[in-house]
Amino acid sequence: MPNPCKVAREFLAQWFGAEDTFALVLRHADPSRIRQRIVRLGDLFNSNYLGWLAHQNALGANVFFSVNSLLADAKKRTKNAIAEPRALYLDLDEDGDRKLHAIRASANVPPPSVVIRTSPGKFQVLWRVRGFSIPEQEAMLKTLAAAFGGDRACTDCARVLRLPGFFNRKYVPACPVTLESEGILSVYSREDFRLEMPSVTQADCLSLYVCRQPRAGTRSENDWSWVMAQLAAGVPADQVVRALVARRPDKPNPRYYALRTVDVASAVLWARKGISSEAIIQQLEARNQSLSGDRAAEIAATASRLVQRM
């Protein structure tokens, strides 16, 4: 079997960017020995952490990684800590060969970006995606699981999957976790999946992209209304951000909350005016230098869908 650290390193380098933060989880048979670490990819590669994972794997631990990247200041792997939906995925734990063949033959989904073989006849299938909100990601995960017979418990955005390169210690003898696909990872959008998924409401989208779990009448919903009114009145975005930071010192990261809210609200207002998604992405990137191209595209796509439902 190839060097586990080399396989894991090459996969993670393709899946995440150097500044991305994500979770690594070690699961032993004894639940009290489960360990989770939130790491930045660049820091991981500048240490011997993968070597330590290989050592723990040899001692019986199973190694997992979080599919979605986390916020830079995340302390836990929770829905509120997800930075962006990075993938759709299926856990084929029964009759995997037949189901994988059906996925590859289907005209309703694109070819998987990655297939991870976790043991004979069992696979984790991943599609790298952009432009999904977290509610949309979870709705599509449920749709995929129902359509192709995946594990319906594997449909939450904070999911961890087995990391290629190490051994699956669930079995005796242990099974190598191998990467079945090679080359550049394909990236897909919502339009590439021709499956009817449950409707996602405006409130569902705003719950993660603006309010981070709002409820009717909450301060976060009031913030959203206030920001929309300020921007519509022509108040400069940077001024609105500063004011919102001052309004919400109770937030774990007030500046991130303010930037995120103002970015999404701006994109919604631009989309209402008929501005194209490409132009919205350019305007977001020009105004917020810390915003990645993928994140800007995700916000623009979310704004477009929100406007269509308003």
Short mmCIF file of C-alpha atoms in Angstrom, two decimals:
data_model
loop_
_atom_site.label_atom_id
_atom_site.label_comp_id
_atom_site.label_asym_id
_atom_site.label_seq_id
_atom_site.Cartn_x
_atom_site.Cartn_y
_atom_site.Cartn_z
CA MET A 1 0.00 0.00 0.00
CA PRO A 2 1.31 3.55 -0.77
CA ASN A 3 2.59 5.69 2.09
CA PRO A 4 -0.57 6.73 4.01
CA CYS A 5 0.77 10.20 4.83
CA LYS A 6 1.59 10.88 1.18
CA VAL A 7 -1.86 9.77 -0.01
CA ALA A 8 -3.65 11.78 2.69
CA ARG A 9 -1.47 14.85 2.07
CA GLU A 10 -2.08 14.84 -1.70
CA PHE A 11 -5.82 14.39 -1.25
CA LEU A 12 -6.15 17.15 1.36
CA ALA A 13 -4.07 19.50 -0.78
CA GLN A 14 -6.59 19.06 -3.60
CA TRP A 15 -9.66 19.23 -1.39
CA PHE A 16 -8.71 22.28 0.71
CA GLY A 17 -6.77 25.50 0.20
CA ALA A 18 -3.74 26.38 2.32
CA GLU A 19 -5.79 28.81 4.43
CA ASP A 20 -8.79 26.49 4.85
CA THR A 21 -9.70 25.22 8.29
CA PHE A 22 -11.26 21.79 8.80
CA ALA A 23 -11.65 19.00 11.37
CA LEU A 24 -9.71 15.78 11.76
CA VAL A 25 -11.28 13.10 13.93
CA LEU A 26 -9.75 9.98 15.48
CA ARG A 27 -12.27 7.35 16.52
CA HIS A 28 -11.23 4.43 18.70
CA ALA A 29 -13.44 1.51 19.69
CA ASP A 30 -13.55 3.11 23.14
CA PRO A 31 -15.77 6.23 22.77
CA SER A 32 -13.90 7.97 25.60
CA ARG A 33 -10.78 8.03 23.40
CA ILE A 34 -12.35 9.89 20.46
CA ARG A 35 -10.25 12.93 19.56
CA GLN A 36 -11.04 15.88 17.30
CA ARG A 37 -8.69 18.62 16.16
CA ILE A 38 -9.58 21.77 14.22
CA VAL A 39 -6.63 22.54 11.95
CA ARG A 40 -5.60 24.87 9.14
CA LEU A 41 -4.22 23.00 6.16
CA GLY A 42 -1.02 25.06 6.00
CA ASP A 43 -0.32 24.40 9.68
CA LEU A 44 -1.01 20.70 9.20
CA PHE A 45 1.55 20.45 6.43
CA ASN A 46 4.15 22.33 8.45
CA SER A 47 4.05 19.72 11.21
CA ASN A 48 4.23 15.96 11.57
CA TYR A 49 0.56 15.74 12.40
CA LEU A 50 -0.13 13.28 9.57
CA GLY A 51 2.63 11.07 10.94
CA TRP A 52 0.93 11.11 14.34
CA LEU A 53 -2.38 10.18 12.66
CA ALA A 54 -0.66 7.26 10.95
CA HIS A 55 0.73 6.13 14.31
CA GLN A 56 -2.71 6.32 15.94
CA ASN A 57 -4.23 4.49 12.96
CA ALA A 58 -1.68 1.69 13.44
CA LEU A 59 -2.79 1.49 17.08
CA GLY A 60 -6.42 0.97 16.07
CA ALA A 61 -7.92 4.44 15.54
CA ASN A 62 -9.98 5.29 12.45
CA VAL A 63 -9.18 8.61 10.76
CA PHE A 64 -11.85 10.98 9.42
CA PHE A 65 -11.95 14.51 7.97
CA SER A 66 -14.72 17.10 7.75
CA VAL A 67 -16.02 17.40 4.20
CA ASN A 68 -16.88 21.10 4.52
CA SER A 69 -14.36 23.75 5.51
CA LEU A 70 -14.90 25.55 8.82
CA LEU A 71 -14.69 29.18 9.86
CA ALA A 72 -11.14 30.28 10.61
CA ASP A 73 -11.94 30.79 14.30
CA ALA A 74 -14.02 27.62 14.70
CA LYS A 75 -13.58 25.72 17.94
CA LYS A 76 -16.07 22.94 17.21
CA ARG A 77 -17.43 21.06 14.19
CA THR A 78 -21.01 22.33 14.23
CA LYS A 79 -23.42 23.63 11.58
CA ASN A 80 -22.80 27.20 12.73
CA ALA A 81 -19.06 26.69 12.19
CA ILE A 82 -19.34 25.66 8.52
CA ALA A 83 -17.63 28.20 6.26
CA GLU A 84 -19.03 26.94 2.97
CA PRO A 85 -20.69 23.84 1.48
CA ARG A 86 -17.88 22.12 -0.40
CA ALA A 87 -19.44 18.84 -1.51
CA LEU A 88 -22.41 16.57 -1.95
CA TYR A 89 -21.75 13.04 -0.79
CA LEU A 90 -23.21 9.57 -0.40
CA ASP A 91 -22.20 6.79 1.95
CA LEU A 92 -22.80 3.48 0.13
CA ASP A 93 -22.61 0.99 2.96
CA GLU A 94 -24.65 -1.81 1.37
CA ASP A 95 -24.53 -3.23 -2.16
CA GLY A 96 -22.04 -0.51 -2.99
CA ASP A 97 -20.75 -1.81 -6.32
CA ARG A 98 -24.23 -1.92 -7.86
CA LYS A 99 -25.20 1.49 -6.49
CA LEU A 100 -21.96 3.08 -7.64
CA HIS A 101 -22.55 1.71 -11.12
CA ALA A 102 -26.06 3.19 -11.08
CA ILE A 103 -24.69 6.60 -10.08
CA ARG A 104 -22.12 6.56 -12.86
CA ALA A 105 -24.76 5.51 -15.39
CA SER A 106 -27.32 8.08 -14.28
CA ALA A 107 -28.18 11.06 -16.48
CA ASN A 108 -29.50 12.95 -13.44
CA VAL A 109 -26.17 13.49 -11.70
CA PRO A 110 -22.69 14.29 -13.03
CA PRO A 111 -19.76 11.88 -12.63
CA PRO A 112 -18.45 11.88 -9.04
CA SER A 113 -15.47 14.12 -8.33
CA VAL A 114 -14.08 11.58 -5.87
CA VAL A 115 -14.85 7.98 -4.94
CA ILE A 116 -13.32 6.68 -1.71
CA ARG A 117 -13.33 2.92 -1.21
CA THR A 118 -13.68 2.34 2.53
CA SER A 119 -13.77 -1.47 2.37
CA PRO A 120 -14.76 -4.12 -0.21
CA GLY A 121 -18.08 -3.12 -1.75
CA LYS A 122 -18.41 0.06 0.36
CA PHE A 123 -17.80 3.57 -0.93
CA GLN A 124 -18.02 7.25 -0.11
CA VAL A 125 -19.03 9.18 -3.24
CA LEU A 126 -18.31 12.91 -3.40
CA TRP A 127 -19.21 15.67 -5.83
CA ARG A 128 -17.24 18.88 -5.36
CA VAL A 129 -19.75 21.76 -5.63
CA ARG A 130 -20.09 25.53 -5.48
CA GLY A 131 -23.09 27.83 -5.19
CA PHE A 132 -25.09 25.76 -2.66
CA SER A 133 -26.38 27.19 0.57
CA ILE A 134 -26.11 24.90 3.59
CA PRO A 135 -29.90 24.25 3.67
CA GLU A 136 -29.74 23.44 -0.05
CA GLN A 137 -26.78 21.15 0.49
CA GLU A 138 -28.58 19.18 3.19
CA ALA A 139 -31.78 19.00 1.14
CA MET A 140 -29.85 17.63 -1.84
CA LEU A 141 -28.00 15.15 0.37
CA LYS A 142 -31.34 13.70 1.45
CA THR A 143 -32.51 13.61 -2.17
CA LEU A 144 -29.36 11.79 -3.32
CA ALA A 145 -29.58 9.27 -0.49
CA ALA A 146 -33.20 8.49 -1.37
CA ALA A 147 -32.47 8.28 -5.10
CA PHE A 148 -29.42 6.02 -4.94
CA GLY A 149 -29.82 4.12 -1.69
CA GLY A 150 -27.19 5.93 0.36
CA ASP A 151 -27.06 6.03 4.14
CA ARG A 152 -29.79 8.52 5.09
CA ALA A 153 -27.98 9.33 8.33
CA CYS A 154 -25.11 10.76 6.26
CA THR A 155 -26.97 13.92 5.22
CA ASP A 156 -25.78 16.66 7.59
CA CYS A 157 -23.35 19.42 6.68
CA ALA A 158 -21.01 18.70 9.61
CA ARG A 159 -20.35 15.13 8.42
CA VAL A 160 -16.91 13.56 8.55
CA LEU A 161 -15.77 10.90 6.06
CA ARG A 162 -12.86 8.48 6.08
CA LEU A 163 -9.56 10.00 5.04
CA PRO A 164 -7.90 8.18 2.10
CA GLY A 165 -4.53 6.62 2.76
CA PHE A 166 -5.20 5.17 6.19
CA PHE A 167 -6.71 1.84 7.25
CA ASN A 168 -10.34 1.13 8.12
CA ARG A 169 -9.86 -0.48 11.52
CA LYS A 170 -13.50 -1.52 11.76
CA TYR A 171 -12.54 -4.86 10.24
CA VAL A 172 -10.04 -7.62 10.97
CA PRO A 173 -7.87 -7.62 9.01
CA ALA A 174 -8.01 -3.87 8.49
CA CYS A 175 -8.95 -2.56 5.01
CA PRO A 176 -7.02 0.19 3.25
CA VAL A 177 -9.09 3.29 2.51
CA THR A 178 -8.23 4.04 -1.10
CA LEU A 179 -8.90 6.87 -3.51
CA GLU A 180 -10.59 5.48 -6.61
CA SER A 181 -10.41 8.66 -8.71
CA GLU A 182 -7.36 10.53 -9.92
CA GLY A 183 -6.49 13.87 -11.48
CA ILE A 184 -8.15 17.28 -11.10
CA LEU A 185 -11.35 17.29 -9.05
CA SER A 186 -14.39 18.28 -11.09
CA VAL A 187 -16.50 21.06 -9.54
CA TYR A 188 -20.26 21.21 -10.16
CA SER A 189 -23.13 23.66 -9.66
CA ARG A 190 -26.79 23.23 -8.70
CA GLU A 191 -27.82 23.00 -12.35
CA ASP A 192 -25.71 19.85 -12.84
CA PHE A 193 -28.00 17.84 -10.54
CA ARG A 194 -31.31 17.11 -12.23
CA LEU A 195 -33.09 15.76 -9.19
CA GLU A 196 -36.14 17.30 -7.56
CA MET A 197 -35.26 18.17 -4.00
CA PRO A 198 -37.47 19.56 -1.21
CA SER A 199 -38.02 23.31 -1.50
CA VAL A 200 -35.67 25.52 0.48
CA THR A 201 -37.28 28.67 1.79
CA GLN A 202 -35.82 32.13 2.05
CA ALA A 203 -35.73 31.74 5.84
CA ASP A 204 -33.76 28.50 5.47
CA CYS A 205 -31.10 30.25 3.40
CA LEU A 206 -30.87 33.31 5.61
CA SER A 207 -30.53 31.11 8.69
CA LEU A 208 -26.96 30.24 7.73
CA TYR A 209 -25.90 32.98 5.38
CA VAL A 210 -27.14 35.91 7.37
CA CYS A 211 -28.50 35.19 10.77
CA ARG A 212 -26.84 31.91 11.75
CA GLN A 213 -29.98 30.26 13.15
CA PRO A 214 -32.59 33.05 13.28
CA ARG A 215 -36.06 32.71 14.68
CA ALA A 216 -39.03 34.98 14.15
CA GLY A 217 -38.56 38.29 15.91
CA THR A 218 -34.90 37.71 16.80
CA ARG A 219 -32.25 40.43 16.78
CA SER A 220 -30.64 38.76 13.78
CA GLU A 221 -33.78 39.17 11.69
CA ASN A 222 -33.97 42.78 12.80
CA ASP A 223 -30.33 43.19 11.76
CA TRP A 224 -31.16 41.84 8.30
CA SER A 225 -34.06 44.28 7.85
CA TRP A 226 -31.94 47.16 9.11
CA VAL A 227 -29.01 46.35 6.81
CA MET A 228 -31.31 46.04 3.78
CA ALA A 229 -32.86 49.42 4.58
CA GLN A 230 -29.48 51.09 5.09
CA LEU A 231 -28.05 49.79 1.83
CA ALA A 232 -31.23 50.62 -0.10
CA ALA A 233 -30.97 54.18 1.25
CA GLY A 234 -27.47 54.48 -0.21
CA VAL A 235 -25.42 54.20 2.99
CA PRO A 236 -21.91 52.95 2.05
CA ALA A 237 -21.35 49.25 2.76
CA ASP A 238 -18.25 49.80 4.91
CA GLN A 239 -20.20 52.20 7.09
CA VAL A 240 -23.01 49.67 7.50
CA VAL A 241 -20.46 46.99 8.45
CA ARG A 242 -18.92 49.19 11.15
CA ALA A 243 -22.34 50.07 12.54
CA LEU A 244 -23.44 46.43 12.62
CA VAL A 245 -20.22 45.42 14.39
CA ALA A 246 -21.04 48.02 17.06
CA ARG A 247 -24.65 46.79 17.26
CA ARG A 248 -23.73 43.14 17.78
CA PRO A 249 -20.76 42.77 20.15
CA ASP A 250 -22.54 39.67 21.49
CA LYS A 251 -21.65 37.72 18.33
CA PRO A 252 -18.65 35.32 18.57
CA ASN A 253 -17.09 37.12 15.59
CA PRO A 254 -18.93 40.44 15.10
CA ARG A 255 -16.89 41.54 12.07
CA TYR A 256 -17.42 38.26 10.21
CA TYR A 257 -21.14 38.41 11.01
CA ALA A 258 -21.36 41.99 9.79
CA LEU A 259 -19.38 41.39 6.60
CA ARG A 260 -21.40 38.29 5.78
CA THR A 261 -24.74 40.01 6.38
CA VAL A 262 -23.82 43.07 4.31
CA ASP A 263 -22.39 40.96 1.46
CA VAL A 264 -25.53 38.84 1.18
CA ALA A 265 -27.85 41.84 1.52
CA SER A 266 -25.90 43.72 -1.16
CA ALA A 267 -26.06 40.75 -3.50
CA VAL A 268 -29.83 40.49 -3.00
CA LEU A 269 -30.31 44.18 -3.78
CA TRP A 270 -28.12 43.93 -6.89
CA ALA A 271 -29.94 40.80 -8.07
CA ARG A 272 -33.27 42.60 -7.65
CA LYS A 273 -32.00 45.25 -10.06
CA GLY A 274 -31.29 42.58 -12.66
CA ILE A 275 -27.50 42.68 -12.30
CA SER A 276 -25.96 39.43 -13.56
CA SER A 277 -24.37 36.91 -11.22
CA GLU A 278 -20.99 37.47 -12.88
CA ALA A 279 -21.18 41.20 -12.21
CA ILE A 280 -22.30 40.59 -8.60
CA ILE A 281 -19.31 38.31 -8.04
CA GLN A 282 -16.96 40.98 -9.41
CA GLN A 283 -18.52 43.68 -7.22
CA LEU A 284 -18.30 41.52 -4.10
CA GLU A 285 -14.66 40.65 -4.73
CA ALA A 286 -13.77 44.27 -5.48
CA ARG A 287 -15.39 45.48 -2.26
CA ASN A 288 -14.33 42.69 0.10
CA GLN A 289 -10.73 41.69 -0.56
CA SER A 290 -10.93 38.82 1.94
CA LEU A 291 -13.70 37.12 -0.04
CA SER A 292 -12.63 34.15 -2.19
CA GLY A 293 -13.97 33.70 -5.70
CA ASP A 294 -15.85 30.56 -4.67
CA ARG A 295 -17.44 32.33 -1.70
CA ALA A 296 -18.47 35.28 -3.86
CA ALA A 297 -20.01 32.89 -6.39
CA GLU A 298 -21.85 31.09 -3.60
CA ILE A 299 -23.29 34.38 -2.28
CA ALA A 300 -24.34 35.50 -5.76
CA ALA A 301 -26.10 32.19 -6.45
CA THR A 302 -27.88 32.31 -3.09
CA ALA A 303 -29.00 35.90 -3.70
CA SER A 304 -30.37 34.99 -7.13
CA ARG A 305 -32.44 32.14 -5.70
CA LEU A 306 -33.71 34.31 -2.82
CA VAL A 307 -34.86 37.01 -5.23
CA GLN A 308 -36.67 34.43 -7.36
CA ARG A 309 -38.64 33.32 -4.28
CA MET A 310 -39.45 36.80 -2.98
#
